[in-house]
Short mmCIF file of C-alpha atoms and ligand atoms in Angstrom, two decimals:
data_model
loop_
_atom_site.label_atom_id
_atom_site.label_comp_id
_atom_site.label_asym_id
_atom_site.label_seq_id
_atom_site.Cartn_x
_atom_site.Cartn_y
_atom_site.Cartn_z
CA MET R 501 -64.34 112.07 174.98
CA SER R 502 -66.10 110.97 178.14
CA THR R 503 -66.82 113.46 180.93
CA PRO R 504 -63.60 114.11 182.83
CA ALA R 505 -63.32 112.70 186.34
CA LEU R 506 -62.03 116.10 187.37
CA ARG R 507 -62.05 119.39 185.50
CA LEU R 508 -60.18 122.40 186.83
CA SER R 509 -60.98 125.68 185.06
CA SER R 510 -58.80 128.69 185.93
CA VAL R 511 -58.53 127.66 189.58
CA SER R 512 -56.75 130.26 191.71
CA ARG R 513 -56.20 130.65 195.42
CA ARG R 514 -54.86 133.66 197.26
CA PHE R 515 -53.69 133.94 200.85
CA GLY R 516 -53.71 137.72 201.33
CA ALA R 517 -51.14 139.08 198.91
CA LEU R 518 -49.77 135.61 198.10
CA GLN R 519 -51.10 133.97 194.94
CA ALA R 520 -50.53 130.34 195.99
CA VAL R 521 -52.38 128.85 192.99
CA ARG R 522 -52.74 130.78 189.77
CA ASP R 523 -55.11 130.02 186.92
CA VAL R 524 -54.74 126.24 186.94
CA THR R 525 -56.66 124.50 184.17
CA PHE R 526 -56.56 120.80 183.39
CA ASP R 527 -58.78 117.75 182.96
CA VAL R 528 -58.18 114.36 184.53
CA ALA R 529 -59.78 111.53 182.57
CA PRO R 530 -61.56 108.68 184.38
CA GLY R 531 -59.00 106.05 185.36
CA GLU R 532 -56.07 108.35 184.68
CA ARG R 533 -52.97 108.45 186.89
CA ARG R 534 -51.86 112.05 187.20
CA ALA R 535 -48.74 113.15 189.07
CA VAL R 536 -48.41 116.73 190.26
CA ILE R 537 -44.81 117.69 190.87
CA GLY R 538 -42.93 120.91 191.52
CA PRO R 539 -40.64 122.53 194.08
CA ASN R 540 -41.59 123.33 197.67
CA GLY R 541 -44.19 126.08 197.84
CA ALA R 542 -45.29 125.57 194.23
CA GLY R 543 -48.94 125.35 195.33
CA LYS R 544 -49.49 121.61 194.99
CA THR R 545 -51.08 121.02 198.39
CA THR R 546 -53.09 124.24 198.11
CA LEU R 547 -54.47 122.99 194.79
CA PHE R 548 -55.38 119.68 196.46
CA ASN R 549 -57.09 121.56 199.28
CA THR R 550 -59.27 123.50 196.85
CA ILE R 551 -60.22 120.24 195.10
CA CYS R 552 -60.98 118.44 198.36
CA GLY R 553 -62.85 121.39 199.82
CA ASP R 554 -60.66 122.28 202.79
CA PHE R 555 -61.17 125.78 201.43
CA PRO R 556 -62.69 127.00 198.16
CA PRO R 557 -60.63 128.51 195.37
CA SER R 558 -60.58 132.33 195.28
CA SER R 559 -61.75 132.04 191.70
CA GLY R 560 -62.25 129.37 189.08
CA ARG R 561 -64.37 126.26 188.81
CA ILE R 562 -63.95 122.63 189.85
CA GLU R 563 -66.08 119.85 188.37
CA LEU R 564 -66.24 116.24 189.48
CA PHE R 565 -67.71 114.01 186.76
CA GLY R 566 -69.44 117.05 185.30
CA LEU R 567 -70.85 118.26 188.61
CA ASP R 568 -69.81 121.70 189.84
CA ILE R 569 -68.26 121.14 193.29
CA THR R 570 -66.45 124.48 193.53
CA ARG R 571 -68.30 125.47 196.71
CA ALA R 572 -69.20 122.02 198.06
CA ARG R 573 -68.26 121.16 201.65
CA PRO R 574 -65.51 118.57 202.23
CA HIS R 575 -67.94 115.89 203.46
CA GLN R 576 -70.11 116.43 200.38
CA ARG R 577 -67.06 115.90 198.17
CA THR R 578 -66.23 112.74 200.06
CA ARG R 579 -69.76 111.50 199.44
CA LEU R 580 -69.47 112.46 195.78
CA GLY R 581 -66.34 110.34 195.41
CA ILE R 582 -63.19 112.18 196.43
CA GLY R 583 -60.80 110.41 198.83
CA ARG R 584 -57.53 111.88 199.98
CA THR R 585 -54.51 111.54 202.20
CA TYR R 586 -52.78 114.45 203.87
CA GLN R 587 -49.14 115.47 203.70
CA THR R 588 -49.14 115.15 207.50
CA SER R 589 -50.45 111.91 208.91
CA LEU R 590 -53.88 111.76 210.55
CA LEU R 591 -53.71 108.22 211.93
CA PHE R 592 -54.81 107.23 215.41
CA ASN R 593 -51.57 105.98 216.93
CA GLY R 594 -53.05 104.11 219.89
CA LEU R 595 -55.43 102.11 217.72
CA THR R 596 -54.66 99.04 215.65
CA VAL R 597 -54.53 98.87 211.86
CA GLU R 598 -57.93 97.19 211.87
CA GLN R 599 -59.45 99.80 214.20
CA ASN R 600 -58.14 102.69 212.12
CA LEU R 601 -59.62 101.17 208.98
CA PHE R 602 -62.85 100.37 210.79
CA VAL R 603 -63.14 103.97 211.94
CA ALA R 604 -62.53 105.15 208.37
CA VAL R 605 -65.16 102.76 206.98
CA ARG R 606 -67.68 103.97 209.54
CA GLY R 607 -66.69 107.57 208.84
CA VAL R 608 -66.65 108.45 212.53
CA GLN R 609 -64.16 109.72 215.07
CA PRO R 610 -62.69 107.18 217.51
CA HIS R 611 -63.63 109.16 220.61
CA ARG R 612 -66.96 107.43 220.20
CA TRP R 613 -65.47 104.25 221.62
CA SER R 614 -68.69 102.34 221.17
CA VAL R 615 -68.09 102.19 217.43
CA LEU R 616 -64.96 100.16 218.04
CA ARG R 617 -66.89 97.44 219.82
CA SER R 618 -68.18 95.81 216.71
CA GLY R 619 -69.80 92.44 216.28
CA ARG R 620 -67.61 89.87 214.58
CA ASP R 621 -69.95 89.77 211.60
CA ASP R 622 -70.09 93.56 211.24
CA PRO R 623 -69.85 94.36 207.50
CA ALA R 624 -67.68 97.38 208.33
CA LEU R 625 -65.18 95.04 209.95
CA ALA R 626 -65.12 92.81 206.87
CA LYS R 627 -64.55 95.87 204.76
CA ALA R 628 -61.75 97.08 207.06
CA ARG R 629 -60.02 93.73 206.58
CA ALA R 630 -60.50 93.83 202.82
CA LEU R 631 -58.92 97.29 202.78
CA ALA R 632 -55.97 95.99 204.82
CA GLU R 633 -55.53 93.30 202.18
CA ARG R 634 -55.65 95.87 199.41
CA VAL R 635 -52.89 97.99 200.96
CA GLN R 636 -50.84 94.95 201.92
CA LEU R 637 -51.32 95.25 205.68
CA ALA R 638 -53.37 92.10 206.26
CA PRO R 639 -50.67 90.46 208.43
CA LEU R 640 -50.61 93.54 210.69
CA LEU R 641 -54.33 93.91 211.47
CA SER R 642 -53.84 93.74 215.23
CA GLU R 643 -50.71 95.87 215.31
CA ARG R 644 -51.01 99.29 216.86
CA VAL R 645 -50.12 102.16 214.54
CA LEU R 646 -47.29 103.34 216.79
CA ASN R 647 -45.48 100.04 216.05
CA LEU R 648 -45.71 100.43 212.27
CA SER R 649 -42.86 101.53 210.04
CA HIS R 650 -43.23 104.79 208.19
CA GLY R 651 -44.02 102.97 204.98
CA GLN R 652 -46.70 100.88 206.65
CA ARG R 653 -48.32 104.05 208.00
CA ARG R 654 -48.42 105.51 204.51
CA GLN R 655 -50.05 102.30 203.26
CA LEU R 656 -52.61 102.53 206.05
CA GLU R 657 -53.39 106.14 205.15
CA ILE R 658 -54.11 105.06 201.60
CA GLY R 659 -56.32 102.25 202.93
CA MET R 660 -58.27 104.80 204.97
CA ALA R 661 -58.63 107.11 201.99
CA LEU R 662 -60.06 104.14 200.07
CA ALA R 663 -62.61 103.42 202.80
CA GLY R 664 -65.28 105.62 201.22
CA ASP R 665 -64.85 103.89 197.84
CA PRO R 666 -63.57 107.06 196.17
CA LYS R 667 -63.78 107.48 192.43
CA VAL R 668 -60.94 109.98 192.63
CA LEU R 669 -58.09 109.25 195.05
CA MET R 670 -55.74 112.10 195.88
CA LEU R 671 -52.45 111.33 197.62
CA ASP R 672 -50.24 114.10 198.97
CA GLU R 673 -46.64 112.85 198.96
CA PRO R 674 -47.28 109.19 199.72
CA ALA R 675 -43.52 108.45 199.63
CA ALA R 676 -42.54 111.23 202.06
CA GLY R 677 -40.38 109.82 204.84
CA LEU R 678 -40.19 106.35 203.33
CA SER R 679 -36.87 104.52 203.30
CA ALA R 680 -35.33 103.56 199.96
CA GLY R 681 -36.32 99.97 200.74
CA GLU R 682 -39.99 100.88 201.28
CA ARG R 683 -40.42 102.85 198.06
CA PRO R 684 -40.75 99.99 195.54
CA GLY R 685 -43.50 98.48 197.72
CA LEU R 686 -45.46 101.73 197.62
CA LEU R 687 -45.11 101.95 193.85
CA ALA R 688 -46.24 98.34 193.47
CA MET R 689 -49.24 99.03 195.66
CA LEU R 690 -50.22 102.12 193.68
CA ARG R 691 -50.06 100.01 190.55
CA THR R 692 -52.50 97.47 191.97
CA LEU R 693 -55.20 100.13 192.39
CA PRO R 694 -57.99 99.36 189.93
CA ARG R 695 -58.58 101.74 187.01
CA SER R 696 -62.06 102.35 188.37
CA VAL R 697 -60.20 104.68 190.73
CA THR R 698 -58.75 107.84 189.18
CA LEU R 699 -55.47 108.68 190.90
CA ILE R 700 -53.89 112.09 191.42
CA LEU R 701 -50.71 112.17 193.40
CA ILE R 702 -48.34 114.85 194.55
CA GLU R 703 -44.90 113.33 194.75
CA HIS R 704 -41.37 114.66 194.97
CA ASP R 705 -39.72 111.30 194.33
CA MET R 706 -39.45 110.99 190.54
CA ASP R 707 -38.81 107.25 190.89
CA ILE R 708 -42.39 106.99 192.13
CA ALA R 709 -44.09 109.92 190.38
CA LEU R 710 -42.97 108.99 186.86
CA PRO R 711 -43.61 105.23 186.81
CA ALA R 712 -46.90 105.68 188.71
CA SER R 713 -48.36 108.19 186.26
CA ASP R 714 -49.75 108.45 182.73
CA ILE R 715 -49.29 112.21 182.70
CA VAL R 716 -47.39 114.71 184.80
CA THR R 717 -48.37 118.26 185.72
CA VAL R 718 -45.44 120.42 186.80
CA MET R 719 -46.23 123.44 188.99
CA LYS R 720 -44.04 126.36 189.94
CA ASP R 721 -45.05 129.56 191.74
CA GLY R 722 -48.70 128.49 191.70
CA GLU R 723 -48.84 127.90 187.95
CA VAL R 724 -48.80 124.88 185.70
CA VAL R 725 -45.59 125.23 183.71
CA VAL R 726 -45.41 121.82 181.99
CA GLU R 727 -47.88 119.05 181.26
CA ALA R 728 -46.27 116.01 179.64
CA ALA R 729 -46.01 112.23 179.57
CA PRO R 730 -43.67 110.87 182.26
CA ASP R 731 -41.02 109.79 179.72
CA ARG R 732 -40.77 113.42 178.52
CA ILE R 733 -40.39 115.00 181.94
CA GLU R 734 -36.73 114.47 182.74
CA ASP R 735 -35.60 115.86 179.36
CA ASP R 736 -37.95 118.83 179.47
CA PRO R 737 -35.93 122.08 179.53
CA THR R 738 -38.39 123.85 181.87
CA VAL R 739 -38.30 120.92 184.31
CA GLN R 740 -34.52 120.88 184.15
CA ALA R 741 -34.43 124.62 184.79
CA ILE R 742 -36.62 124.18 187.86
CA TYR R 743 -34.85 121.17 189.34
CA LEU R 744 -31.28 121.80 188.28
CA GLY R 745 -31.40 125.57 188.47
CA THR R 746 -30.34 126.02 184.86
CA GLY R 747 -31.61 129.13 183.11
CA HIS R 748 -34.58 131.15 184.48
N1 LIG D 1483 -53.25 128.20 204.81
C1 LIG D 1483 -52.31 128.98 204.28
N2 LIG D 1483 -52.21 130.28 204.62
C2 LIG D 1483 -51.26 131.08 204.09
N3 LIG D 1483 -50.36 130.69 203.17
C3 LIG D 1483 -50.42 129.39 202.78
C4 LIG D 1483 -51.37 128.48 203.32
N4 LIG D 1483 -51.18 127.26 202.73
C5 LIG D 1483 -50.15 127.42 201.89
N5 LIG D 1483 -49.69 128.67 201.91
C6 LIG D 1483 -48.61 129.21 201.09
O1 LIG D 1483 -48.94 128.94 199.74
C7 LIG D 1483 -47.78 128.59 198.99
C8 LIG D 1483 -47.98 127.20 198.39
O2 LIG D 1483 -47.94 126.25 199.45
P1 LIG D 1483 -48.27 124.72 199.23
O3 LIG D 1483 -48.27 124.09 200.57
O4 LIG D 1483 -49.49 124.60 198.40
O5 LIG D 1483 -47.01 124.25 198.38
P2 LIG D 1483 -46.57 122.77 197.96
O6 LIG D 1483 -46.32 122.81 196.50
O7 LIG D 1483 -47.52 121.77 198.49
O8 LIG D 1483 -45.16 122.68 198.71
P3 LIG D 1483 -44.45 121.39 199.41
O9 LIG D 1483 -43.79 120.64 198.30
O10 LIG D 1483 -43.44 122.03 200.32
O11 LIG D 1483 -45.48 120.62 200.14
C9 LIG D 1483 -46.61 128.66 199.96
O12 LIG D 1483 -45.99 129.91 199.81
C10 LIG D 1483 -47.27 128.52 201.31
O13 LIG D 1483 -46.53 129.17 202.32
MG1 LIG D 1484 -47.37 120.21 199.80
#
């Protein structure tokens, strides 16, 4: 076995009396596609936040390619190869697709307007355009974000998360708010991501989560309750109990 891309060992997170994440342990292999599913409040985003460094776990250990990052700052994790999107969008609405990607490539905030006045041969600009291509937004480079559809915004967020060339890409509900017509495009795009990128996604839509993943982690009340291949998930009695309210 090679070193896991990500290793979670008994990761827990409390908010006061609330145990939002409880004793979560799993490995994600390099190149793996891992879906994390579970009902609202299950602790999925909190788990992501401990992995990305928004706050540390209350206890437990997180390793990225064998390196202990449990207490590392978010920017250190970014530098070490974690890229993420947020459940709530962080795009700059008044800027174009190209400018948003450019800002992400430069890793700066757009209030420093000077960074947006780039030379035509700026490598960051070339990279921004390549990212637009990768997330299927190349025809919309000059479009301002406020004119994009919901699905196009989600694509742009993924493009921005890819700007730092992450080894591990973490997407928090990439299909949230997408129309039925936009969903197959998102799935297709996720499938074009190279296996050099390990993918972990939180997703409520099973029509995306299952075909996009090699393995599915099901969380409930902060705990991992099922870990199984996607073709086993819908028939799993625990999953059925959670989603259909049978038993328990
Ligand atoms: N910063 C915080 N402070 C206090 N409680 C929090 C905080 N973040 C999350 N929680 C609580 O932790 C629990 C898990 O929340 P979390 O957002 O991780 O769930 P989730 O699985 O992502 O849910 P959803 O599917 O609705 O996004 C919830 O009870 C939530 O209210
Ligand atoms: Mg969430």
